[in-house]
Amino acid sequence: MSENLRQMLDLGLFWEYRSILLAGLAFNFYVFAASASAAIVLGFLAALARVNPLRPLRWLGAVHVETFRNAPDYVMLVWVHFVMPLLIGQAIGMRVTFAPFVSAVIALGLVYSGYLAETFRTGMQAVPRGQIEAARACGMGGVLVMRRIILPQAVRMMLPEAMNNFVSLFKATTIVSLITVPDLMYRVQMVTQQEMRPLPLYTGAALTYFVLIWAVAALARAGSERWRRKIWA
Amino acid sequence: MGNWERLVWNQRNVLLDGFLVTLEICAIAFAVAVAAGLGLALLRLYVRPLRWPAIMWIEYCRATPIYVQLMWVNYVWPEILGWPTTFYTAGWVALALQSSGYLAETFRTGIENIGRGQREAAYAVGMSPLLTFRRIILPQVLVTIAPSIVTQFTVIVKSSTLVSVITVQDLMFQSQRLVNVWFEPIEILTATAAIYILFIFAVSAAGKALADRLRLRYGLGT
Amino acid sequence: MADPAGAPCVEVVDLHKRFGALEVLRGVSFAVDRGSVVSIIGASGSGKSTLLRCINYLEQPTSGEVRIDGEPIGIERRADGSERRRSMREIGRFRRDLGMVFQQFNLWPHLTVLGNVVEAPIRVRGLPRRQAMELARACLERVQLSEKSSEYPARLSGGQQQRVAIARALAMQPKVMLFDEATSSLDPELTGEVLEVMRGLAVDGTTMIVVTHEMGFAREVSDRVIFLHGGLIEEEGPPAQVFGTPRSERCRQFLAKLLH
Ligand SMILES: Nc1ncnc2c1ncn2[C@@H]1O[C@H](COP(=O)(O)OP(=O)(O)OP(=O)(O)O)[C@@H](O)[C@H]1O
Ligand SMILES: [Mg+2]
């Protein structure tokens, strides 16, 4: 057992393969960046639909949010990768396939648009009605009220929660290896099959993700708190 | 509709078996996570020498992706600890591990938010610290954090889909096996997704109802 | 088509407002001439706020009309006599002429004092930045808050916040100022500074509609007082008459209760 323990702590093997593995980590960032952008846009639209006075739009927004927020990441990933191309293919009468990267971005973008929409909505609705009426009384139109009064405050208020959402999204990018996007976890698996030494490789991967996510989360938390404090002392 | 009948309805027993495995593994992971979370929170708050180890463990559990943790527990633990010996055990251990970190923080904030005065009032009538915790603090904490605990259960269900990767025969596993048999993923995977979404939606809705009920009954904010 | 010289500044014609089954305004009509101050008094729930909010269409009246310089806000009458409901955008154009001050100040907390005041002149009236700044500074001067212009609202007292809100409304250079219980959520020792500012506006000839519980202020400053009861105007006249020799029994009771 102590031999095994030594092996686990001997991260030399992980270090040996560092360039391949780091290139894998880059894929986590690509997937993260692309799906985060998609999730922000979609989530904002869904949140707008949910605070809209038009009932059918509100309803549509609610369905979007409840579907994707309650869908497990992995299930969505598999569904988007294997079912969505078939459905599109049937609709346009052509054979369609998604590259794994594309499926990963669509699936994670959809799921996290659900979480973000709720975060956005909570932020928007936290702006007191009176302030919106004051803006309307000054003659501001809907777009101006949203852009100048609601959003600047909503963004500050929802920032900590949005940061949590983004951290979760980054964690979720580790499952894209399951549809063969060559990220860090995928490469760890490949190297493991070659070297037959899972201990240092999986431990190295776990520690890498831990240090990275923990540091980024702590920074994000501190940063967003400070920005909030500036206004609401 | 023919496809739905052939691929989903006629396979309902297989899917149901899978769903039951999902429920079972989630229930075990959840129970362990609640107990471990409470334990970790207490260590962090009241056991000076173990405070920092507890904090590090909590942070490690919270900041590591569930899939990475699952692989780590599955491949690394058996080599070092000689345990877990089955994929099933590795599955619930990883799920419990991750949730215990979150629940520990939930318990801690819950405990810290209960005013000093409560504790002093209990000491003043002669209650011991242990009795105070058990009879005064813990019940209030449970009421305030009940909704967060329910949310954590939905997180476990979502994460549990990954145990299919290490061949635990849960709903996700069974549905992918059906896909591999029939090569017709549309209906099977869509039905599977719908089952998960509806189940998690129902649990969340129940959690919200519980939160409202508790808020009304005890006048507590959440 | 309307003749601004002849028409009153604000004209409320047979205004009705119902919320579901509750009819809050049941046919209110009055007119406010340019440069005059009208106070609206009445018991809680009598519909004072609703009336004010209908005047600038924060609430859509159920029926009736509000005219600014003879032109109806909510509908457009064409030359051929046909009518058309105005869009939100068009209503927004009328709102520029109606400055509103709320009981709860409703300052925008993410903007500085100066930011609150210049926001609408720049974005809504489209004034050049420099000119808007000058105007805003002048308005802050009028409410005696020049030295606070770079503070955020959260750091001001209630009285100061309300004065900023007044400056914000003034900066639109409105034809009329609407005040909805501007001092009701202030500590008693802070109401004086706000009433002082309002008195100054009245002296300068600002047209004002003031909902208030401050009877002393209403008596001293207004040209006319309206007593609202159950969604109708129960008593209306010069302050000396309404406060001194009210014709309506209800008005008498209301005033008597206030004095005790
Ligand atoms: N948006 C609304 N929906 C339903 N009812 C409303 C709404 N706004 C006001 N009301 C009702 O209309 C009535 C008149 O309200 P309003 O606020 O105009 O009274 P007020 O005279 O301003 O009273 P106060 O002196 O307390 O401010 C009240 O009974 C109130 O409950
Ligand atoms: Mg009112």
Coordinates of N, CA and C in Angstrom, one line a residue, chain A residues 25 29 32 159-160 162-171 207-225, chain B residues 59 62-63:
Chain A
L25 N -6.3 20.7 -21.7 CA -7.0 21.7 -20.8 C -7.4 22.9 -21.6
F29 N -11.1 25.1 -22.0 CA -11.4 26.5 -22.0 C -12.1 26.9 -23.3
F32 N -15.6 26.0 -22.8 CA -16.2 26.9 -21.8 C -16.6 28.2 -22.4
L159 N -24.1 39.3 -10.0 CA -22.8 38.8 -10.4 C -22.3 37.6 -9.6
P160 N -22.4 37.6 -8.2 CA -21.9 36.5 -7.5 C -22.6 35.2 -7.9
A162 N -24.0 34.6 -10.9 CA -23.6 34.3 -12.2 C -22.2 33.7 -12.2
M163 N -21.4 34.1 -11.3 CA -20.0 33.6 -11.2 C -20.2 32.1 -10.8
N164 N -21.0 31.8 -9.8 CA -21.3 30.4 -9.5 C -21.7 29.6 -10.7
N165 N -22.6 30.1 -11.5 CA -23.0 29.4 -12.7 C -21.9 29.2 -13.6
F166 N -21.0 30.1 -13.8 CA -19.9 29.9 -14.7 C -18.9 28.9 -14.2
V167 N -18.7 28.9 -12.9 CA -17.8 27.9 -12.3 C -18.4 26.5 -12.5
S168 N -19.7 26.4 -12.3 CA -20.3 25.1 -12.6 C -20.2 24.7 -14.0
L169 N -20.3 25.7 -14.9 CA -20.2 25.4 -16.3 C -18.8 24.9 -16.6
F170 N -17.8 25.5 -16.0 CA -16.4 25.1 -16.3 C -16.2 23.7 -15.8
K171 N -16.8 23.4 -14.7 CA -16.7 22.0 -14.2 C -17.3 21.0 -15.1
L207 N -6.1 17.2 -9.1 CA -5.4 18.3 -8.5 C -5.4 19.5 -9.4
T208 N -5.1 19.3 -10.7 CA -5.1 20.4 -11.6 C -6.4 21.2 -11.6
Y209 N -7.5 20.4 -11.8 CA -8.8 21.0 -11.9 C -9.1 21.7 -10.5
F210 N -8.8 21.0 -9.4 CA -9.1 21.6 -8.1 C -8.4 23.0 -8.0
V211 N -7.1 23.0 -8.2 CA -6.3 24.3 -8.0 C -6.9 25.4 -8.9
L212 N -7.1 25.0 -10.2 CA -7.6 26.0 -11.1 C -8.9 26.5 -10.7
I213 N -9.9 25.6 -10.5 CA -11.3 26.1 -10.2 C -11.3 26.8 -8.9
W214 N -10.6 26.3 -7.9 CA -10.7 26.9 -6.6 C -10.1 28.3 -6.6
A215 N -9.0 28.5 -7.3 CA -8.4 29.8 -7.4 C -9.3 30.8 -8.2
V216 N -9.8 30.3 -9.3 CA -10.7 31.2 -10.1 C -12.0 31.6 -9.3
A217 N -12.5 30.6 -8.7 CA -13.8 30.8 -7.9 C -13.5 31.8 -6.8
A218 N -12.4 31.7 -6.1 CA -12.1 32.6 -5.0 C -11.9 34.0 -5.5
L219 N -11.2 34.1 -6.6 CA -10.9 35.4 -7.2 C -12.3 36.1 -7.7
A220 N -13.1 35.3 -8.4 CA -14.4 35.8 -8.9 C -15.2 36.3 -7.7
R221 N -15.3 35.5 -6.6 CA -16.1 35.8 -5.5 C -15.6 37.2 -4.9
A222 N -14.3 37.3 -4.7 CA -13.8 38.5 -4.1 C -14.1 39.7 -5.0
G223 N -13.8 39.5 -6.3 CA -13.9 40.6 -7.3 C -15.4 41.1 -7.3
S224 N -16.3 40.2 -7.5 CA -17.7 40.6 -7.7 C -18.2 41.2 -6.4
E225 N -17.8 40.7 -5.2 CA -18.2 41.3 -4.0 C -17.8 42.8 -3.9
Chain B
E59 N -13.3 22.3 0.6 CA -13.0 23.1 -0.6 C -12.6 22.1 -1.8
R62 N -15.7 20.7 -3.2 CA -16.6 21.6 -3.9 C -16.0 22.1 -5.2
A63 N -14.6 22.1 -5.3 CA -14.0 22.7 -6.4 C -13.6 21.7 -7.5

